[in-house]
XYZ file of C-alpha atoms in Angstrom:
611
model
C -97.010 49.375 -166.776
C -95.715 52.404 -164.824
C -95.190 54.386 -168.043
C -98.684 53.519 -169.189
C -100.188 54.801 -165.982
C -98.317 58.099 -166.180
C -99.512 58.806 -169.712
C -103.239 58.650 -168.888
C -103.857 62.297 -167.854
C -107.576 62.408 -168.541
C -108.678 59.156 -166.864
C -110.276 59.186 -163.413
C -108.769 56.938 -160.751
C -110.398 53.590 -160.012
C -111.637 53.338 -156.426
C -111.481 50.657 -155.191
C -108.287 49.768 -157.002
C -107.787 46.233 -158.375
C -104.360 44.758 -157.649
C -102.491 41.445 -157.867
C -99.824 40.114 -155.471
C -96.706 38.126 -156.386
C -94.166 36.810 -153.870
C -90.588 36.269 -154.951
C -89.421 32.995 -153.374
C -86.998 33.312 -150.463
C -85.606 29.852 -151.179
C -87.288 28.247 -148.153
C -90.681 26.606 -148.691
C -91.780 26.957 -145.059
C -90.694 30.625 -144.965
C -92.431 31.339 -148.279
C -95.648 29.808 -146.938
C -95.467 31.779 -143.674
C -94.861 35.048 -145.524
C -97.804 34.457 -147.831
C -100.099 33.393 -144.970
C -99.307 36.496 -142.908
C -99.792 38.976 -145.756
C -102.815 41.244 -145.472
C -102.314 42.222 -149.097
C -103.164 38.608 -149.958
C -105.811 37.974 -147.291
C -107.850 41.129 -147.964
C -107.362 41.468 -151.723
C -110.849 40.228 -152.627
C -112.800 40.642 -149.395
C -111.778 44.237 -148.555
C -111.091 46.327 -151.691
C -109.263 49.639 -151.106
C -108.457 52.853 -152.900
C -104.962 54.130 -153.798
C -104.077 55.694 -150.422
C -105.293 52.675 -148.419
C -103.434 50.286 -150.736
C -100.127 52.046 -150.001
C -100.891 51.962 -146.264
C -101.695 48.238 -146.467
C -98.413 47.597 -148.283
C -96.425 49.500 -145.608
C -98.124 47.497 -142.865
C -97.291 44.303 -144.720
C -93.609 45.213 -144.949
C -93.381 45.492 -141.158
C -95.439 42.314 -140.687
C -93.232 40.328 -143.043
C -90.090 41.428 -141.226
C -91.633 40.028 -138.036
C -92.077 36.716 -139.873
C -88.399 36.826 -140.859
C -87.492 37.335 -137.191
C -89.579 34.330 -136.209
C -87.441 32.231 -138.554
C -84.201 33.572 -137.044
C -83.429 36.213 -139.690
C -83.075 39.328 -137.541
C -81.288 41.343 -140.237
C -83.978 40.547 -142.774
C -85.920 43.159 -144.679
C -89.051 43.029 -146.818
C -89.338 45.022 -150.035
C -92.800 45.779 -151.407
C -93.294 47.531 -154.738
C -96.626 48.774 -156.064
C -96.980 49.383 -159.784
C -93.221 48.959 -160.101
C -92.454 51.761 -157.583
C -90.982 51.618 -154.082
C -93.285 52.584 -151.219
C -91.086 55.646 -150.529
C -91.386 56.896 -154.120
C -93.017 60.392 -153.973
C -94.794 59.760 -157.288
C -96.372 56.442 -156.244
C -99.649 57.824 -154.909
C -100.080 60.130 -157.896
C -99.518 57.197 -160.251
C -102.157 55.104 -158.455
C -104.666 57.937 -158.472
C -104.279 58.172 -162.239
C -104.753 54.437 -162.753
C -107.570 53.896 -165.269
C -110.544 51.753 -164.375
C -110.020 48.088 -165.233
C -106.235 48.122 -164.783
C -104.870 45.609 -162.258
C -101.943 47.141 -160.365
C -99.128 44.622 -159.766
C -97.778 44.349 -156.206
C -94.490 42.484 -155.801
C -93.098 41.278 -152.472
C -89.522 40.115 -151.974
C -87.390 39.570 -148.895
C -83.700 39.705 -148.133
C -83.367 37.446 -145.116
C -79.664 37.861 -144.397
C -77.748 35.614 -141.988
C -79.457 33.062 -139.768
C -78.946 33.878 -136.080
C -78.210 31.187 -133.482
C -78.717 31.031 -129.732
C -75.532 31.856 -127.820
C -76.600 31.303 -124.200
C -79.749 30.783 -122.154
C -79.640 32.334 -118.698
C -82.368 31.446 -116.153
C -82.602 34.063 -113.410
C -84.074 32.535 -110.251
C -84.064 29.123 -108.616
C -85.741 26.127 -110.211
C -86.565 23.428 -107.612
C -84.609 20.214 -107.966
C -87.764 18.145 -108.630
C -88.626 20.171 -111.739
C -87.042 19.085 -115.018
C -85.820 22.074 -117.016
C -87.963 22.013 -120.134
C -87.365 24.926 -122.496
C -87.404 23.460 -125.990
C -84.355 25.552 -126.903
C -80.623 25.120 -126.412
C -77.404 27.017 -127.248
C -76.305 26.585 -130.837
C -79.811 26.086 -132.200
C -81.351 28.459 -134.697
C -82.765 31.493 -132.862
C -86.382 31.056 -133.895
C -88.492 33.705 -132.185
C -91.496 31.383 -131.854
C -89.440 28.766 -129.989
C -87.833 31.393 -127.747
C -91.250 32.742 -126.775
C -92.624 29.196 -126.309
C -89.837 28.481 -123.793
C -91.665 30.691 -121.294
C -94.815 28.548 -121.339
C -92.882 25.266 -121.440
C -90.987 26.180 -118.285
C -94.174 27.398 -116.606
C -95.958 24.132 -117.484
C -93.058 22.104 -116.078
C -93.280 24.009 -112.794
C -97.065 23.691 -112.582
C -96.805 19.991 -113.365
C -94.715 19.524 -110.221
C -97.156 21.375 -107.974
C -95.859 24.949 -108.270
C -99.267 26.329 -109.187
C -98.399 30.006 -108.715
C -95.055 29.913 -110.502
C -94.269 33.054 -112.471
C -92.079 32.921 -115.561
C -91.406 36.275 -117.228
C -91.317 36.805 -120.944
C -87.829 35.993 -122.290
C -85.484 38.933 -122.747
C -83.497 38.561 -125.978
C -80.244 40.395 -126.746
C -78.953 40.461 -130.309
C -75.270 40.409 -131.188
C -75.295 41.651 -134.777
C -71.565 41.068 -135.151
C -71.559 37.422 -134.031
C -75.068 36.854 -135.426
C -76.249 35.356 -132.155
C -79.109 35.801 -129.717
C -78.729 35.599 -125.926
C -81.847 34.764 -123.911
C -82.586 35.594 -120.283
C -85.644 34.190 -118.439
C -86.632 35.295 -114.941
C -88.377 32.661 -112.788
C -90.154 32.737 -109.427
C -91.269 29.169 -108.680
C -93.110 29.927 -105.450
C -94.135 27.097 -103.085
C -95.291 23.624 -104.076
C -98.999 23.505 -103.214
C -101.697 21.003 -102.394
C -105.324 21.381 -103.357
C -107.568 22.915 -100.728
C -111.349 23.200 -100.706
C -113.058 22.057 -103.918
C -116.379 23.731 -104.774
C -118.952 23.452 -107.562
C -120.915 26.306 -109.073
C -123.674 26.601 -111.634
C -125.640 23.384 -110.996
C -129.386 23.763 -111.256
C -130.578 20.157 -111.068
C -127.413 18.103 -110.667
C -126.746 16.817 -107.165
C -123.442 17.848 -105.612
C -123.059 14.411 -104.005
C -123.028 12.853 -107.465
C -120.272 15.231 -108.591
C -118.174 14.565 -105.504
C -118.460 10.810 -106.001
C -117.144 11.243 -109.549
C -114.412 13.722 -108.647
C -110.953 12.542 -109.783
C -109.009 15.050 -107.637
C -109.363 15.659 -103.922
C -108.338 18.085 -101.205
C -104.808 17.293 -100.086
C -103.655 16.112 -103.525
C -100.618 17.848 -104.935
C -101.639 20.453 -107.511
C -101.513 18.736 -110.915
C -102.974 20.563 -113.942
C -103.181 17.339 -115.940
C -105.241 15.623 -113.238
C -107.514 18.669 -112.942
C -108.085 18.655 -116.710
C -108.996 14.950 -116.593
C -111.511 15.705 -113.849
C -112.985 18.557 -115.893
C -113.277 16.385 -118.999
C -114.860 13.604 -116.955
C -117.674 15.946 -115.923
C -118.205 16.874 -119.583
C -118.440 13.180 -120.460
C -121.467 12.712 -118.200
C -123.519 14.413 -120.924
C -125.147 16.750 -118.389
C -123.027 19.872 -118.941
C -122.433 22.020 -122.010
C -119.302 23.493 -120.427
C -117.145 22.970 -117.355
C -114.340 25.335 -116.303
C -111.780 24.604 -113.620
C -110.428 27.656 -111.785
C -107.828 27.693 -109.030
C -107.500 30.467 -106.486
C -105.033 33.293 -107.020
C -103.438 32.691 -103.623
C -103.292 29.892 -101.012
C -105.920 29.752 -98.272
C -105.188 30.082 -94.547
C -103.988 26.447 -94.500
C -101.519 27.071 -97.312
C -103.582 25.115 -99.845
C -104.959 26.194 -103.202
C -108.768 26.362 -103.599
C -110.299 24.841 -106.733
C -113.680 25.687 -108.282
C -115.538 23.863 -111.041
C -117.945 26.188 -112.843
C -120.692 24.255 -114.653
C -123.266 25.159 -117.271
C -125.953 22.501 -117.582
C -127.313 21.419 -120.949
C -131.081 21.608 -121.542
C -132.709 18.725 -119.687
C -134.680 17.477 -122.676
C -133.792 16.928 -126.297
C -135.591 15.627 -129.381
C -133.772 13.860 -132.189
C -134.643 12.551 -135.632
C -132.994 9.875 -137.731
C -133.537 8.449 -141.181
C -131.981 6.066 -143.678
C -132.847 4.482 -147.010
C -131.657 1.558 -149.067
C -133.067 -0.333 -151.996
C -133.267 -3.615 -150.046
C -134.961 -2.671 -146.739
C -136.476 0.612 -147.911
C -136.692 3.742 -145.814
C -136.789 4.215 -142.070
C -137.744 7.227 -139.966
C -137.482 7.525 -136.213
C -137.882 10.148 -133.514
C -136.396 10.118 -130.030
C -137.020 12.066 -126.847
C -134.338 12.200 -124.148
C -134.183 13.426 -120.573
C -130.499 13.887 -119.728
C -130.643 14.265 -115.936
C -133.794 12.593 -114.692
C -133.094 12.462 -110.949
C -130.062 14.759 -110.669
C -127.294 12.164 -111.043
C -126.987 12.066 -114.860
C -129.652 9.387 -115.269
C -130.984 9.335 -118.828
C -134.372 8.265 -120.146
C -134.731 7.695 -123.883
C -138.037 7.144 -125.634
C -137.899 6.183 -129.306
C -140.384 5.323 -132.001
C -140.198 4.853 -135.707
C -141.375 3.204 -138.868
C -139.256 1.002 -141.107
C -139.426 -1.073 -144.288
C -140.963 1.795 -146.230
C -140.605 0.013 -149.556
C -137.574 -2.126 -150.367
C -137.081 -5.322 -152.352
C -136.507 -7.459 -149.225
C -139.645 -6.435 -147.353
C -143.300 -7.453 -147.480
C -144.844 -4.611 -145.508
C -144.272 -1.654 -143.207
C -142.652 -2.311 -139.837
C -142.381 -0.310 -136.660
C -140.359 -0.103 -133.491
C -140.881 1.582 -130.155
C -138.790 1.530 -127.034
C -137.828 3.001 -123.710
C -134.341 2.907 -122.211
C -133.202 4.008 -118.759
C -129.528 4.364 -117.822
C -128.256 4.804 -114.274
C -124.543 5.777 -114.246
C -122.150 5.012 -111.383
C -124.329 2.149 -110.206
C -122.791 1.184 -106.834
C -119.354 2.198 -108.139
C -117.712 4.517 -110.608
C -117.620 3.510 -114.307
C -120.404 1.001 -113.764
C -123.936 1.589 -115.037
C -127.283 -0.151 -115.024
C -129.359 -0.087 -118.190
C -132.966 -1.239 -118.522
C -134.690 -1.520 -121.913
C -138.231 -2.274 -122.991
C -139.300 -2.369 -126.618
C -141.669 -3.622 -129.252
C -140.936 -4.395 -132.883
C -142.819 -5.463 -135.992
C -140.868 -6.617 -139.038
C -142.170 -7.764 -142.390
C -139.284 -9.245 -144.340
C -138.850 -11.771 -147.105
C -137.245 -14.109 -144.570
C -140.027 -13.901 -141.938
C -142.721 -11.769 -140.324
C -142.148 -10.896 -136.670
C -144.031 -9.256 -133.833
C -142.108 -9.112 -130.583
C -141.902 -7.550 -127.148
C -138.375 -7.367 -125.737
C -136.981 -6.487 -122.325
C -133.478 -6.528 -120.891
C -131.428 -5.416 -117.921
C -127.678 -4.909 -118.382
C -124.902 -4.211 -115.924
C -122.236 -2.369 -117.918
C -118.671 -1.846 -116.767
C -115.903 0.335 -118.207
C -112.529 -1.231 -117.446
C -110.324 1.366 -119.153
C -110.478 4.012 -121.852
C -110.797 1.295 -124.516
C -112.133 -1.804 -122.743
C -115.697 -2.308 -121.541
C -118.069 -5.169 -120.903
C -121.623 -6.034 -119.945
C -123.617 -8.860 -118.417
C -127.378 -8.987 -118.290
C -130.668 -10.749 -118.539
C -132.960 -10.528 -121.567
C -136.425 -11.783 -122.336
C -138.468 -11.967 -125.539
C -142.031 -12.842 -126.306
C -142.525 -13.046 -130.040
C -144.630 -14.431 -132.824
C -142.831 -15.313 -136.043
C -144.248 -16.567 -139.303
C -141.796 -18.172 -141.727
C -142.688 -20.192 -144.809
C -146.236 -20.797 -143.613
C -145.236 -21.817 -140.072
C -146.413 -19.513 -137.276
C -144.919 -19.993 -133.835
C -144.841 -18.149 -130.522
C -141.445 -18.039 -128.828
C -140.629 -17.233 -125.240
C -136.879 -16.795 -124.813
C -134.725 -16.041 -121.790
C -131.143 -14.984 -122.478
C -127.973 -14.171 -120.570
C -125.970 -11.832 -122.857
C -122.270 -11.461 -122.066
C -120.326 -8.800 -123.981
C -116.703 -7.671 -124.132
C -115.822 -4.589 -126.203
C -112.627 -2.872 -127.284
C -112.669 0.530 -128.995
C -109.607 2.715 -129.547
C -111.184 4.871 -132.270
C -111.995 8.541 -131.725
C -115.150 9.081 -133.785
C -118.263 6.880 -133.780
C -119.393 8.096 -137.220
C -116.079 8.610 -139.034
C -113.219 6.566 -137.532
C -109.849 6.983 -139.232
C -107.532 5.203 -136.779
C -107.746 2.490 -134.176
C -109.549 -0.803 -133.656
C -113.062 -1.827 -132.719
C -113.801 -5.361 -131.579
C -116.567 -7.130 -129.712
C -117.269 -10.616 -128.441
C -120.880 -11.520 -127.616
C -121.844 -14.797 -125.966
C -125.559 -15.304 -125.313
C -126.872 -18.513 -123.732
C -130.631 -18.745 -124.463
C -133.305 -20.909 -122.871
C -136.423 -21.314 -125.036
C -139.780 -22.155 -123.501
C -142.581 -23.967 -125.290
C -145.171 -21.942 -127.158
C -148.112 -22.406 -129.454
C -147.422 -23.455 -133.047
C -149.384 -23.774 -136.281
C -148.128 -25.339 -139.516
C -147.530 -28.702 -141.193
C -146.630 -31.720 -139.086
C -143.160 -31.896 -140.642
C -142.502 -28.280 -139.848
C -143.761 -28.687 -136.288
C -141.539 -31.686 -135.623
C -138.475 -29.999 -137.007
C -138.924 -26.678 -135.227
C -140.219 -27.745 -131.833
C -138.054 -28.006 -128.750
C -136.970 -26.263 -125.584
C -133.311 -27.266 -125.697
C -131.031 -24.395 -124.622
C -128.499 -23.085 -127.109
C -125.721 -20.496 -127.256
C -125.189 -17.744 -129.825
C -121.591 -16.630 -130.381
C -120.443 -13.615 -132.365
C -117.036 -12.040 -132.903
C -116.891 -8.756 -134.835
C -114.063 -6.327 -135.458
C -112.884 -3.484 -137.643
C -109.642 -1.567 -137.988
C -108.703 1.673 -139.729
C -105.316 2.422 -141.300
C -104.596 6.113 -141.915
C -102.009 6.363 -144.692
C -101.499 10.144 -144.504
C -101.848 10.846 -140.782
C -104.538 13.402 -141.566
C -107.467 11.033 -142.022
C -107.774 11.753 -145.748
C -106.717 8.323 -147.065
C -107.995 5.450 -144.943
C -108.135 1.687 -145.471
C -110.989 0.240 -143.401
C -111.204 -3.509 -142.743
C -114.163 -5.351 -141.208
C -114.705 -8.958 -140.135
C -117.590 -10.952 -138.646
C -117.853 -14.554 -137.465
C -120.906 -15.967 -135.714
C -122.435 -19.314 -134.901
C -125.044 -21.194 -132.893
C -124.011 -24.036 -130.585
C -126.277 -26.848 -129.404
C -129.100 -26.567 -131.913
C -129.970 -27.226 -135.555
C -131.057 -24.538 -137.958
C -134.791 -25.289 -137.889
C -134.888 -25.413 -134.093
C -133.511 -21.881 -133.970
C -136.099 -19.089 -133.896
C -135.893 -17.480 -137.360
C -134.781 -14.122 -135.954
C -131.890 -15.846 -134.113
C -130.533 -17.540 -137.227
C -127.657 -16.047 -139.148
C -128.136 -14.224 -142.443
C -125.888 -12.290 -144.832
C -126.539 -9.713 -147.497
C -127.114 -6.023 -146.898
C -125.149 -3.071 -145.537
C -123.946 -4.882 -142.390
C -122.389 -7.854 -144.213
C -122.233 -8.066 -148.023
C -123.428 -5.017 -149.916
C -124.896 -5.496 -153.371
C -127.085 -8.400 -152.305
C -130.632 -8.138 -151.053
C -130.994 -8.095 -147.289
C -130.695 -11.641 -145.845
C -130.498 -13.139 -149.340
C -127.202 -15.054 -148.921
C -127.501 -18.610 -147.614
C -129.905 -21.532 -147.838
C -133.380 -20.953 -149.275
C -136.790 -22.632 -149.163
C -138.235 -24.087 -152.388
C -140.258 -20.870 -152.760
C -136.942 -18.958 -152.813
C -137.462 -17.346 -149.386
C -134.361 -17.157 -147.101
C -134.024 -19.894 -144.465
C -131.097 -18.581 -142.433
C -128.232 -20.661 -141.083
C -126.323 -21.782 -138.029
C -123.234 -19.685 -138.758
C -122.027 -16.667 -140.708
C -118.682 -15.320 -141.893
C -118.129 -11.970 -143.595
C -115.370 -9.505 -144.355
C -114.891 -6.087 -145.990
C -112.061 -4.139 -147.599
C -112.947 -0.457 -148.054
C -110.702 2.412 -149.161
C -111.850 5.927 -148.229
C -110.380 9.002 -149.893
C -111.306 12.505 -148.851
C -111.500 15.048 -151.695
C -111.171 18.794 -151.021
C -112.658 19.765 -147.639
C -116.196 18.403 -147.700
C -116.271 15.533 -150.174
C -114.997 11.981 -150.325
C -115.174 8.759 -152.291
C -114.941 5.080 -151.328
C -114.394 1.768 -153.090
C -115.121 -1.538 -151.379
C -115.303 -5.309 -151.710
C -117.458 -7.406 -149.355
C -117.404 -11.193 -149.012
C -119.611 -13.451 -146.934
C -121.294 -16.814 -146.495
C -123.960 -18.461 -144.363
C -123.601 -22.056 -143.246
C -126.807 -24.096 -143.500
C -125.524 -26.523 -140.878
C -122.423 -26.565 -138.704
C -119.882 -23.851 -138.038
C -118.509 -20.806 -139.885
C -116.644 -20.978 -143.218
C -118.601 -24.012 -144.445
C -121.087 -22.290 -146.775
C -120.828 -20.950 -150.303
C -119.105 -17.577 -150.571
C -120.706 -14.537 -152.173
C -118.796 -11.413 -153.228
C -120.096 -7.875 -153.686
C -118.281 -4.716 -154.761
C -119.139 -1.085 -155.145
C -118.295 2.574 -154.887
C -119.709 5.434 -152.896
C -119.630 9.148 -152.223
C -119.382 11.099 -148.987
C -120.360 14.628 -148.017
C -118.786 15.590 -144.687
C -120.884 17.635 -142.263
C -120.370 18.743 -138.663
C -122.570 15.822 -137.555
C -120.873 13.189 -139.671
C -120.475 12.124 -143.296
C -123.608 11.634 -145.393
C -123.123 8.286 -147.124
C -124.309 7.089 -150.546
C -123.081 3.658 -151.688
C -123.919 1.597 -154.759
C -122.913 -2.080 -154.918
C -123.272 -5.050 -157.286
C -123.319 -8.788 -156.526
C -120.328 -10.326 -158.315
C -121.505 -13.914 -157.835
C -125.215 -13.803 -158.491
C -127.633 -16.487 -157.395
C -131.360 -16.864 -157.032
C -132.779 -13.954 -155.050
C -129.542 -11.961 -154.895
C -130.838 -9.029 -156.942
C -128.931 -6.976 -159.516
C -127.652 -4.007 -157.448
C -128.343 -2.167 -154.203
C -128.034 1.454 -153.035
C -127.566 2.629 -149.440
C -128.043 6.146 -148.012
C -127.360 7.117 -144.394
C -125.327 9.205 -141.948
C -121.897 8.006 -140.885
C -119.499 5.578 -142.507
C -120.764 2.071 -143.265
C -118.715 0.808 -140.288
């Protein structure tokens, strides 16, 4: 190639100059990867084309950069050799050769390294006094490979250890390294000034526009007089973020103690916009499309109270619907109700549903006292009321229901829309007292469905996620559901309180609510119990795409408890497109054990994983 370039006297130089880069392996996969990743010849080859002179300059810069990488791996005698067009960078004819390169020729650039001997740490000398209550944490020790990155990290590790024990103003100088090229060792010296152990002094807040300072002080996890603890301060900062009121919170300590010998602490807040509008949509072949809009006030009275107003239309088409439905609601949440981690939630809503199983018009209201017991455990107790009119199989009845919902939740997952590890579980126990209402229908139907006997609804649901790779790219997701009604027969249950299966929440591939007992006209009846389970494997492909395969199984018991009905099995595949909000989901499923009303296949589109 070099000879070819020199024998082209009449050709004008190409500018910019096309070139290729090849690395000769150093025999260490991690070192090879680090060399390639740090190379500007590689990183800028396509995005920043250069002419002959700039290419030589880029190669020289790379040689120095690659030797720094060798040092970071403990090879302090290492050298990097870069050739361009077969010539060394010091070759006086190199630039002339490149300037004569004809247009269209790709100049080869070759990079090789001679790493030499691996250096080891000989001694680590700490200059200064480390208090006895501070564990010496350096991450390096004599005899270990002298990796520059670990030597430099020792400075921050020691500083963090000192700060963690209250020495907020500790100063740890950058390590001083001395090479012994004969012994192939590296001696390290670190100078330390621990300073005094400090307590927190005055704590102030800045940047609030609407938020009340009293609310922030009630939530504060650190207090004046506490020993300085950066981990505790970070938890307090994150706790303020979790209120949903602030877009950012910064914690800053003073540069010196106050007159009482304590360290001031300031939290600098930036509030989020008070109001937000959101939109949501989904579509499936069984229940059709749904569109909703929400309006939220994030800080209604200055103590992170939220007001949510929602409205939407549903059942836009679908093979399990008989008309368009709607929903509207208002929800108010008061955090820290009487005590921290306890909130009061009040909801009021209206719903209209037109489904194959029944037609419903209802007004719903509830008040819940919610309590967070730990990072994973939470619970709620409340009071709910419903006034509804339901028409099923020619029988129209008004229901007035009073409930006492009791909930216990466990959630160790990290993402609500795309969990890859952890467990979710919930237990819901809801005693319900029905009150008499007006009824129209046949005498047999009236006799069977009348009654004001109280009953209890029980439901246990859970899911777990097994990450095979540790990176969230290959995940086995498992889901289970068991529910039942105690103290009442199926026809005495309001139709919307009966248990159904079929659809995205239970067994995909079947029409919504199509699994279980049916009337003679083939409409769903519902049952007194349900059982369902799912096995789903999720595989991420490249950066933004993914695929899933799943099997769902479920049954509805016409009378009695769970696991007493006929089982139905559905299976399918799906695709995922991962966005910053969450994965966009498209699933297609088939019923493997078809029956009357099950349908032939179903498709589901939405945001977030199926569970």
